[in-house]
CSV table of C-alpha atoms (C1' of nucleotides) in Angstrom, one decimal:
chain,number,residue,atom,x,y,z
A,344,VAL,CA,0.0,0.0,0.0
A,345,THR,CA,1.3,3.4,-0.9
A,346,GLU,CA,1.1,5.7,2.1
A,347,ARG,CA,2.2,9.1,0.8
A,348,ALA,CA,2.3,8.9,-2.9
A,349,ALA,CA,5.4,11.0,-3.7
A,350,SER,CA,3.3,13.6,-5.5
A,351,ASP,CA,5.4,13.8,-8.6
A,352,ARG,CA,7.1,17.0,-7.5
A,353,GLN,CA,10.6,17.4,-8.8
A,354,SER,CA,12.9,19.5,-6.5
A,355,ASP,CA,16.4,20.4,-7.4
A,356,LYS,CA,18.2,17.9,-5.0
A,357,SER,CA,21.7,18.5,-6.4
A,358,GLU,CA,23.3,16.0,-8.9
A,359,GLY,CA,21.9,12.6,-9.6
A,360,ARG,CA,24.4,10.4,-11.4
A,361,GLU,CA,24.6,11.0,-15.1
A,362,ARG,CA,23.8,8.2,-17.6
A,363,SER,CA,26.6,6.8,-19.7
A,364,ASP,CA,24.9,7.3,-23.0
A,365,GLY,CA,24.2,11.0,-22.3
A,366,LEU,CA,20.4,10.5,-22.6
A,367,LEU,CA,18.0,11.9,-20.1
A,368,THR,CA,15.1,10.2,-18.2
A,369,THR,CA,11.8,11.9,-17.7
A,370,GLY,CA,12.9,12.9,-14.2
A,371,ASP,CA,16.1,14.4,-15.5
A,372,MET,CA,14.1,16.5,-18.0
A,373,ALA,CA,11.8,17.6,-15.2
A,374,ARG,CA,14.5,18.5,-12.8
A,375,LEU,CA,16.7,20.3,-15.2
A,376,THR,CA,13.9,22.5,-16.5
A,377,GLY,CA,11.8,23.0,-13.3
A,378,ASN,CA,8.8,21.0,-14.4
A,379,THR,CA,7.1,17.9,-13.2
A,380,LEU,CA,7.0,14.5,-14.7
A,381,ARG,CA,3.3,15.0,-15.5
A,382,THR,CA,4.1,18.1,-17.5
A,383,VAL,CA,6.8,16.3,-19.5
A,384,ARG,CA,4.5,13.5,-20.3
A,385,PHE,CA,1.7,15.9,-21.1
A,386,TYR,CA,3.9,17.7,-23.6
A,387,GLU,CA,4.7,14.5,-25.3
A,388,GLU,CA,1.0,13.6,-25.5
A,389,ALA,CA,0.5,17.1,-26.9
A,390,GLY,CA,3.0,16.4,-29.6
A,391,ILE,CA,5.5,19.2,-28.9
A,392,LEU,CA,8.1,17.0,-27.2
A,393,ARG,CA,9.3,13.6,-28.2
A,394,PRO,CA,11.7,11.1,-26.6
A,395,ASP,CA,14.6,9.9,-28.7
A,396,ARG,CA,13.7,6.4,-27.9
A,397,ARG,CA,12.3,4.2,-25.1
A,398,SER,CA,14.3,1.8,-22.9
A,399,ALA,CA,13.5,-1.9,-23.1
A,400,GLY,CA,11.2,-1.5,-20.1
A,401,GLY,CA,9.3,1.4,-21.7
A,402,HIS,CA,11.1,4.3,-20.0
A,403,ARG,CA,11.3,7.5,-22.0
A,404,LEU,CA,14.8,8.6,-23.0
A,405,PHE,CA,15.4,12.1,-24.2
A,406,SER,CA,18.3,13.7,-26.1
A,407,GLN,CA,20.0,16.9,-24.9
A,408,ARG,CA,18.5,18.7,-27.8
A,409,GLU,CA,15.1,17.8,-26.5
A,410,ARG,CA,16.0,19.2,-23.2
A,411,GLU,CA,16.8,22.5,-24.8
A,412,ARG,CA,13.4,22.3,-26.6
A,413,LEU,CA,11.7,21.7,-23.3
A,414,GLN,CA,13.5,24.7,-21.8
A,415,PHE,CA,12.3,26.8,-24.6
A,416,ILE,CA,8.8,25.6,-24.2
A,417,SER,CA,8.8,26.4,-20.5
A,418,ASP,CA,10.2,29.9,-21.1
A,419,MET,CA,7.5,30.6,-23.6
A,420,ARG,CA,4.9,29.3,-21.2
A,421,THR,CA,6.0,31.7,-18.6
A,422,ALA,CA,5.9,34.3,-21.3
A,423,GLY,CA,2.2,33.5,-21.5
A,424,LEU,CA,2.0,31.7,-24.8
A,425,SER,CA,-0.3,28.8,-25.3
A,426,LEU,CA,1.0,25.4,-26.4
A,427,ASP,CA,-0.6,26.0,-29.8
A,428,GLU,CA,1.3,29.3,-30.2
A,429,ILE,CA,4.5,27.6,-29.2
A,430,ARG,CA,3.8,24.8,-31.7
A,431,VAL,CA,3.6,27.4,-34.4
A,432,LEU,CA,7.0,28.8,-33.5
A,433,LEU,CA,8.6,25.4,-33.3
A,434,ASP,CA,7.3,24.5,-36.8
A,435,VAL,CA,8.4,27.7,-38.5
A,436,LYS,CA,11.6,26.2,-39.9
A,437,VAL,CA,10.1,22.8,-40.7
A,438,LYS,CA,7.2,24.3,-42.7
A,439,ALA,CA,9.3,26.8,-44.6
A,440,GLU,CA,10.3,26.2,-48.2
A,441,ASN,CA,13.6,27.9,-48.1
A,442,GLY,CA,15.9,29.8,-45.7
A,443,GLU,CA,14.6,33.3,-46.5
A,444,GLN,CA,11.0,32.3,-46.0
A,445,ALA,CA,11.9,30.6,-42.7
A,446,ALA,CA,13.8,33.5,-41.4
A,447,LYS,CA,11.1,36.0,-42.4
A,448,ALA,CA,8.4,33.9,-40.7
A,449,ALA,CA,10.4,33.4,-37.6
A,450,LEU,CA,11.2,37.2,-37.4
A,451,ALA,CA,7.6,38.1,-37.8
A,452,ALA,CA,6.6,35.6,-35.1
A,453,LEU,CA,9.3,36.9,-32.8
A,454,ASP,CA,8.3,40.5,-33.3
A,455,ARG,CA,4.8,39.7,-32.4
A,456,ARG,CA,5.9,37.9,-29.3
A,457,ILE,CA,8.3,40.8,-28.3
A,458,THR,CA,5.7,43.5,-28.6
A,459,ASP,CA,3.3,41.2,-26.8
A,460,LEU,CA,5.8,40.9,-23.9
A,461,GLU,CA,6.3,44.6,-23.8
A,462,ASP,CA,2.6,45.1,-23.4
A,463,ARG,CA,2.4,42.7,-20.6
A,464,ILE,CA,5.4,44.2,-18.9
A,465,ALA,CA,3.9,47.6,-19.1
A,466,ALA,CA,0.6,46.4,-17.7
A,467,LEU,CA,2.3,44.7,-14.8
A,468,SER,CA,4.4,47.8,-14.1
A,469,ARG,CA,1.3,50.0,-14.0
A,470,LEU,CA,-0.3,47.6,-11.6
A,471,LYS,CA,2.8,47.7,-9.4
A,472,GLY,CA,2.6,51.4,-9.4
A,473,GLU,CA,-1.0,51.2,-8.1
A,474,LEU,CA,-0.1,48.8,-5.4
A,475,CYS,CA,2.8,50.9,-4.3
A,476,GLY,CA,0.5,53.8,-4.1
A,477,ALA,CA,-1.9,51.8,-2.0
A,478,ARG,CA,1.0,50.8,0.3
A,479,GLU,CA,1.8,54.5,0.9
A,480,VAL,CA,-1.7,55.2,2.1
A,481,LEU,CA,-2.0,52.2,4.3
A,482,ARG,CA,1.3,53.0,5.9
A,483,ASP,CA,-0.5,56.1,7.3
A,484,CYS,CA,-3.4,54.0,8.4
A,485,LYS,CA,-1.1,51.8,10.5
A,486,SER,CA,-0.3,54.7,12.7
A,487,CYS,CA,-3.9,56.0,12.7
A,488,ARG,CA,-5.1,56.3,16.3
A,489,ASN,CA,-8.8,56.9,15.7
A,490,GLU,CA,-9.7,53.4,16.9
A,491,VAL,CA,-13.3,54.5,17.4
A,492,CYS,CA,-14.1,54.8,13.8
A,493,PHE,CA,-12.3,51.8,12.5
A,494,PRO,CA,-14.4,49.6,10.3
A,495,ASP,CA,-17.2,51.9,9.3
A,496,SER,CA,-15.8,55.4,9.1
A,497,CYS,CA,-12.5,55.0,7.4
A,498,ASP,CA,-13.8,56.8,4.4
A,499,ASP,CA,-14.3,60.0,6.4
A,500,CYS,CA,-11.0,59.7,8.2
A,501,ASP,CA,-8.5,62.5,7.8
A,502,VAL,CA,-5.9,60.1,6.5
A,503,MET,CA,-8.1,59.5,3.5
A,504,LEU,CA,-9.6,63.0,3.2
A,505,GLY,CA,-6.1,64.5,3.3
A,506,ARG,CA,-5.1,62.6,0.2
A,507,VAL,CA,-5.6,64.1,-3.3
A,508,ASP,CA,-5.4,60.8,-5.1
A,509,VAL,CA,-6.5,57.8,-3.2
A,510,PRO,CA,-5.7,54.8,-5.5
A,511,GLN,CA,-8.7,52.7,-6.6
A,512,SER,CA,-7.2,49.7,-4.9
A,513,VAL,CA,-7.3,51.4,-1.5
A,514,ARG,CA,-10.9,52.5,-2.1
A,515,VAL,CA,-11.8,48.9,-2.7
A,516,LEU,CA,-9.7,47.3,0.0
A,517,TRP,CA,-10.8,49.9,2.6
A,518,ALA,CA,-14.4,50.1,1.5
A,519,VAL,CA,-17.0,50.0,4.2
A,520,ASP,CA,-18.6,46.6,4.2
A,521,ARG,CA,-22.3,46.8,3.4
A,522,ARG,CA,-22.5,43.3,2.2
A,523,GLY,CA,-23.6,40.3,4.2
A,524,ARG,CA,-26.8,41.8,5.4
A,525,SER,CA,-30.3,40.9,4.3
A,526,GLU,CA,-29.6,37.2,4.0
B,1235,VAL,CA,-34.5,30.2,-33.5
B,1236,THR,CA,-31.3,31.9,-32.6
B,1237,GLU,CA,-29.1,32.2,-35.6
B,1238,ARG,CA,-25.8,33.6,-34.3
B,1239,ALA,CA,-26.1,33.6,-30.6
B,1240,ALA,CA,-24.5,36.9,-29.8
B,1241,SER,CA,-21.6,35.1,-28.0
B,1242,ASP,CA,-21.6,37.1,-24.9
B,1243,ARG,CA,-18.8,39.3,-26.0
B,1244,GLN,CA,-19.0,42.9,-24.7
B,1245,SER,CA,-17.2,45.4,-26.8
B,1246,ASP,CA,-16.9,49.1,-25.8
B,1247,LYS,CA,-19.6,50.5,-28.1
B,1248,SER,CA,-19.6,54.0,-26.6
B,1249,GLU,CA,-22.3,55.1,-24.1
B,1250,GLY,CA,-25.4,53.1,-23.4
B,1251,ARG,CA,-28.0,55.2,-21.6
B,1252,GLU,CA,-27.5,55.4,-17.8
B,1253,ARG,CA,-30.1,54.1,-15.4
B,1254,SER,CA,-32.0,56.6,-13.2
B,1255,ASP,CA,-31.1,54.9,-9.9
B,1256,GLY,CA,-27.4,54.8,-10.7
B,1257,LEU,CA,-27.3,51.0,-10.5
B,1258,LEU,CA,-25.5,48.9,-13.1
B,1259,THR,CA,-26.7,45.8,-15.0
B,1260,THR,CA,-24.5,42.8,-15.6
B,1261,GLY,CA,-23.8,44.1,-19.1
B,1262,ASP,CA,-22.8,47.5,-17.8
B,1263,MET,CA,-20.4,45.8,-15.4
B,1264,ALA,CA,-18.9,43.8,-18.2
B,1265,ARG,CA,-18.5,46.7,-20.6
B,1266,LEU,CA,-17.0,49.0,-18.0
B,1267,THR,CA,-14.4,46.6,-16.9
B,1268,GLY,CA,-13.7,44.8,-20.1
B,1269,ASN,CA,-15.1,41.4,-19.0
B,1270,THR,CA,-17.8,39.2,-20.3
B,1271,LEU,CA,-21.3,38.6,-18.8
B,1272,ARG,CA,-20.2,35.0,-18.1
B,1273,THR,CA,-17.2,36.3,-16.1
B,1274,VAL,CA,-19.4,38.6,-14.0
B,1275,ARG,CA,-21.8,35.8,-13.3
B,1276,PHE,CA,-19.0,33.4,-12.5
B,1277,TYR,CA,-17.5,35.9,-10.0
B,1278,GLU,CA,-20.8,36.1,-8.2
B,1279,GLU,CA,-21.1,32.3,-8.1
B,1280,ALA,CA,-17.5,32.3,-6.8
B,1281,GLY,CA,-18.6,34.6,-4.0
B,1282,ILE,CA,-16.3,37.6,-4.7
B,1283,LEU,CA,-18.9,39.8,-6.3
B,1284,ARG,CA,-22.4,40.4,-5.2
B,1285,PRO,CA,-25.3,42.4,-6.8
B,1286,ASP,CA,-26.9,45.0,-4.6
B,1287,ARG,CA,-30.2,43.5,-5.4
B,1288,ARG,CA,-32.2,41.9,-8.2
B,1289,SER,CA,-34.9,43.5,-10.3
B,1290,ALA,CA,-38.5,42.2,-10.2
B,1291,GLY,CA,-37.7,40.0,-13.2
B,1292,GLY,CA,-34.5,38.6,-11.6
B,1293,HIS,CA,-31.9,40.8,-13.4
B,1294,ARG,CA,-28.8,41.6,-11.4
B,1295,LEU,CA,-28.3,45.2,-10.3
B,1296,PHE,CA,-24.9,46.3,-9.0
B,1297,SER,CA,-23.7,49.3,-7.1
B,1298,GLN,CA,-20.9,51.6,-8.3
B,1299,ARG,CA,-18.9,50.3,-5.4
B,1300,GLU,CA,-19.3,46.8,-6.8
B,1301,ARG,CA,-18.0,48.0,-10.1
B,1302,GLU,CA,-14.8,49.3,-8.5
B,1303,ARG,CA,-14.5,45.9,-6.8
B,1304,LEU,CA,-14.8,44.1,-10.2
B,1305,GLN,CA,-12.2,46.4,-11.6
B,1306,PHE,CA,-9.9,45.6,-8.8
B,1307,ILE,CA,-10.5,41.9,-9.3
B,1308,SER,CA,-9.7,42.2,-13.0
B,1309,ASP,CA,-6.5,44.0,-12.3
B,1310,MET,CA,-5.4,41.4,-9.9
B,1311,ARG,CA,-6.3,38.7,-12.3
B,1312,THR,CA,-4.1,40.3,-15.0
B,1313,ALA,CA,-1.4,40.5,-12.3
B,1314,GLY,CA,-1.6,36.7,-12.1
B,1315,LEU,CA,-3.5,36.2,-8.8
B,1316,SER,CA,-5.9,33.4,-8.4
B,1317,LEU,CA,-9.4,34.1,-7.3
B,1318,ASP,CA,-8.6,32.6,-3.9
B,1319,GLU,CA,-5.7,35.0,-3.4
B,1320,ILE,CA,-7.9,37.9,-4.4
B,1321,ARG,CA,-10.5,36.7,-1.9
B,1322,VAL,CA,-7.9,36.9,0.8
B,1323,LEU,CA,-7.0,40.5,-0.1
B,1324,LEU,CA,-10.6,41.5,-0.2
B,1325,ASP,CA,-11.3,39.9,3.2
B,1326,VAL,CA,-8.4,41.5,5.0
B,1327,LYS,CA,-10.4,44.4,6.5
B,1328,VAL,CA,-13.5,42.4,7.2
B,1329,LYS,CA,-11.6,39.8,9.2
B,1330,ALA,CA,-9.4,42.2,11.2
B,1331,GLU,CA,-10.2,43.0,14.8
B,1332,ASN,CA,-9.1,46.6,14.7
B,1333,GLY,CA,-7.6,49.2,12.4
B,1334,GLU,CA,-3.9,48.5,13.2
B,1335,GLN,CA,-4.4,44.8,12.6
B,1336,ALA,CA,-6.1,45.4,9.3
B,1337,ALA,CA,-3.5,47.8,8.1
B,1338,LYS,CA,-0.7,45.5,9.1
B,1339,ALA,CA,-2.3,42.5,7.3
B,1340,ALA,CA,-3.1,44.5,4.2
B,1341,LEU,CA,0.5,45.9,4.1
B,1342,ALA,CA,1.9,42.4,4.4
B,1343,ALA,CA,-0.3,41.1,1.7
B,1344,LEU,CA,0.5,44.1,-0.6
B,1345,ASP,CA,4.2,43.7,0.0
B,1346,ARG,CA,4.0,40.0,-1.0
B,1347,ARG,CA,2.1,40.9,-4.2
B,1348,ILE,CA,4.5,43.7,-5.1
B,1349,THR,CA,7.7,41.6,-4.8
B,1350,ASP,CA,5.8,38.9,-6.7
B,1351,LEU,CA,5.0,41.4,-9.5
B,1352,GLU,CA,8.7,42.5,-9.5
B,1353,ASP,CA,9.8,38.9,-9.9
B,1354,ARG,CA,7.4,38.3,-12.8
B,1355,ILE,CA,8.4,41.5,-14.5
B,1356,ALA,CA,12.0,40.5,-14.2
B,1357,ALA,CA,11.3,37.1,-15.6
B,1358,LEU,CA,9.5,38.6,-18.6
B,1359,SER,CA,12.2,41.1,-19.2
B,1360,ARG,CA,14.9,38.4,-19.3
B,1361,LEU,CA,12.7,36.6,-21.8
B,1362,LYS,CA,12.3,39.7,-23.9
B,1363,GLY,CA,16.1,40.0,-23.9
B,1364,GLU,CA,16.5,36.4,-25.1
B,1365,LEU,CA,14.0,37.0,-27.9
B,1366,CYS,CA,15.6,40.2,-29.0
B,1367,GLY,CA,18.9,38.4,-29.2
B,1368,ALA,CA,17.3,35.8,-31.3
B,1369,ARG,CA,15.9,38.4,-33.6
B,1370,GLU,CA,19.4,39.8,-34.1
B,1371,VAL,CA,20.7,36.5,-35.3
B,1372,LEU,CA,17.8,35.7,-37.5
B,1373,ARG,CA,18.1,39.1,-39.2
B,1374,ASP,CA,21.4,37.9,-40.5
B,1375,CYS,CA,19.9,34.7,-41.6
B,1376,LYS,CA,17.4,36.6,-43.7
B,1377,SER,CA,20.2,37.9,-45.9
B,1378,CYS,CA,22.0,34.5,-45.9
B,1379,ARG,CA,22.5,33.4,-49.5
B,1380,ASN,CA,23.7,29.9,-48.8
B,1381,GLU,CA,20.5,28.4,-50.2
B,1382,VAL,CA,22.1,25.1,-50.7
B,1383,CYS,CA,22.6,24.3,-47.0
B,1384,PHE,CA,19.2,25.5,-45.8
B,1385,PRO,CA,17.4,23.1,-43.7
B,1386,ASP,CA,20.1,20.7,-42.6
B,1387,SER,CA,23.3,22.6,-42.4
B,1388,CYS,CA,22.4,25.9,-40.7
B,1389,ASP,CA,24.3,24.8,-37.6
B,1390,ASP,CA,27.5,24.9,-39.6
B,1391,CYS,CA,26.7,28.1,-41.3
B,1392,ASP,CA,29.1,31.0,-40.9
B,1393,VAL,CA,26.2,33.2,-39.6
B,1394,MET,CA,26.0,30.9,-36.6
B,1395,LEU,CA,29.7,30.0,-36.3
B,1396,GLY,CA,30.6,33.7,-36.3
B,1397,ARG,CA,28.5,34.3,-33.2
B,1398,VAL,CA,30.0,34.0,-29.8
B,1399,ASP,CA,26.7,33.7,-28.0
B,1400,VAL,CA,23.9,32.1,-30.0
B,1401,PRO,CA,20.9,32.4,-27.8
B,1402,GLN,CA,19.3,29.1,-26.7
B,1403,SER,CA,16.0,30.1,-28.4
B,1404,VAL,CA,17.8,30.3,-31.7
B,1405,ARG,CA,19.5,27.0,-31.1
B,1406,VAL,CA,16.0,25.5,-30.6
B,1407,LEU,CA,14.2,27.3,-33.4
B,1408,TRP,CA,16.9,26.6,-35.9
B,1409,ALA,CA,17.8,23.1,-34.8
B,1410,VAL,CA,18.1,20.5,-37.5
B,1411,ASP,CA,15.0,18.4,-37.6
B,1412,ARG,CA,15.8,14.8,-36.8
B,1413,ARG,CA,12.3,14.0,-35.7
B,1414,GLY,CA,9.6,12.3,-37.7
B,1415,ARG,CA,11.7,9.4,-38.8
B,1416,SER,CA,11.3,5.8,-37.6
B,1417,GLU,CA,7.6,5.9,-37.3
C,771,DA,C1',-45.3,44.4,-30.0
C,772,DG,C1',-40.7,44.5,-30.9
C,773,DC,C1',-36.0,44.1,-30.0
C,774,DA,C1',-32.1,44.3,-27.3
C,775,DC,C1',-30.9,42.6,-23.1
C,776,DC,C1',-30.6,39.2,-19.3
C,777,DA,C1',-31.0,34.5,-16.7
C,778,DT,C1',-30.3,29.7,-16.2
C,779,DC,C1',-28.7,25.3,-17.2
C,780,DA,C1',-25.3,22.4,-19.3
C,781,DC,C1',-21.4,21.0,-21.7
C,782,DG,C1',-16.4,21.8,-23.2
C,783,DC,C1',-11.6,23.2,-23.0
C,784,DA,C1',-6.5,23.9,-21.6
C,785,DG,C1',-3.0,22.7,-18.7
C,786,DC,C1',-1.8,20.5,-15.8
C,787,DG,C1',-2.3,18.3,-10.1
C,788,DT,C1',-3.1,14.2,-7.8
C,789,DC,C1',-3.8,9.8,-6.4
C,790,DA,C1',-3.6,4.6,-7.3
C,791,DT,C1',-1.5,0.6,-9.0
C,792,DC,C1',2.1,-1.7,-11.0
C,793,DG,C1',6.4,-2.4,-13.6
C,794,DT,C1',11.8,-0.9,-14.1
C,795,DA,C1',16.7,0.3,-13.2
C,796,DA,C1',21.2,-0.7,-11.0
D,763,DA,C1',16.2,-8.1,-2.8
D,764,DT,C1',15.8,-3.5,-1.9
D,765,DT,C1',14.9,1.2,-2.9
D,766,DA,C1',14.1,4.8,-5.8
D,767,DC,C1',12.2,5.9,-9.9
D,768,DG,C1',9.1,5.6,-14.0
D,769,DA,C1',4.6,4.3,-16.8
D,770,DT,C1',-0.2,4.3,-17.3
D,771,DG,C1',-4.8,5.3,-16.5
D,772,DA,C1',-8.4,8.0,-14.5
D,773,DC,C1',-10.5,11.6,-12.2
D,774,DG,C1',-10.3,16.6,-10.4
D,775,DC,C1',-9.6,21.5,-10.6
D,776,DT,C1',-9.6,26.6,-12.2
D,777,DG,C1',-11.5,30.1,-15.0
D,778,DC,C1',-13.8,30.8,-17.9
D,779,DG,C1',-16.0,30.1,-23.5
D,780,DT,C1',-19.9,28.7,-26.0
D,781,DG,C1',-24.3,27.4,-27.1
D,782,DA,C1',-29.4,26.6,-26.3
D,783,DT,C1',-33.7,28.1,-24.7
D,784,DG,C1',-36.6,31.1,-22.7
D,785,DG,C1',-37.8,35.3,-19.8
D,786,DT,C1',-37.3,40.9,-19.1
D,787,DG,C1',-37.1,46.0,-19.8
D,788,DC,C1',-38.8,49.7,-21.9
DNA sequence: AGCACCATCACGCAGCGTCATCGTAA
DNA sequence: ATTACGATGACGCTGCGTGATGGTGC
């Protein structure tokens, strides 16, 4: 009976011995790229990863090249691409007739991804700004001594009223709670 | 019979007339925050949004405050938070005993979110760097005239060999395709 | 009475997480 | 023979998309 079932998680527990033939097991792939076994297998099923061969007992064996491919996939995932979009990128060279075509297509795809990234970075930066603003305001709240008015009268507190620009996030976080009645 | 079923998408088609009582319909909420009807309803079902009341016919009616709340939720979603994490943020003030506690808890939560955002921004920036590097290399490939060696010998091309640091992404995108044999 | 709007099921999908059970590797 | 590791289902989850069908608002 399996008591606690290992849970497939792959932490970076230093160096496990290397194979003589230079091939990588599913676990190696997972560890080296920060994924789980499940993810590696899922990517194979999805058709964007493929083991070089299988061992006699059916264990997957990957080439180093496939490891780089997995790393690329992971990077693109964290960049927010779907597996479909990644597939397109990976197929650019295969589907192109000649070198110029391939390079053109790849450049176009890359450009789209880059401006896309820029947009997302900008969005996140704006958000960070908002949250930092919120932090500023709440710092003053921490030293607020008007204990009497706490939950319900914060809106009328001098800490808020003194501000010219109370960020939306503070307005929401610090809103008076009129919910939960009438139930 | 419904021919093309409107598909729930809510585009910003300028100003729809405002209600006399200042309340907002589900559609208003969606339009004003860039979400879909489905999303608004889903958020209510998830318990993080709540209509002020319902109309006689069962239509949801939201307050302006609830609109700000939805905006906050959307922002946090684009920041990458799960609905659960957002719920925690929104409950900080409600669950706190007094003002100092609430402010402390909110500040801690905000700090976590901010460093989190910084990490993600950094990760995306690194990725952008990689992709820009890849673009550089492929720009040279576009003007490569060694048509003869195209798909299989790019690795040995002078464009690649001349580089000191070929980005990983290029290595992957431009890898020779040894897959698709032996099937 | 008409037309845009809204509500409520209900099913589907990506991208995995999470057991459970059993076979392999060395 | 032990111990860690891998394979293969199968079901679950989040955060919605996408109809279908029928009621509402004005």
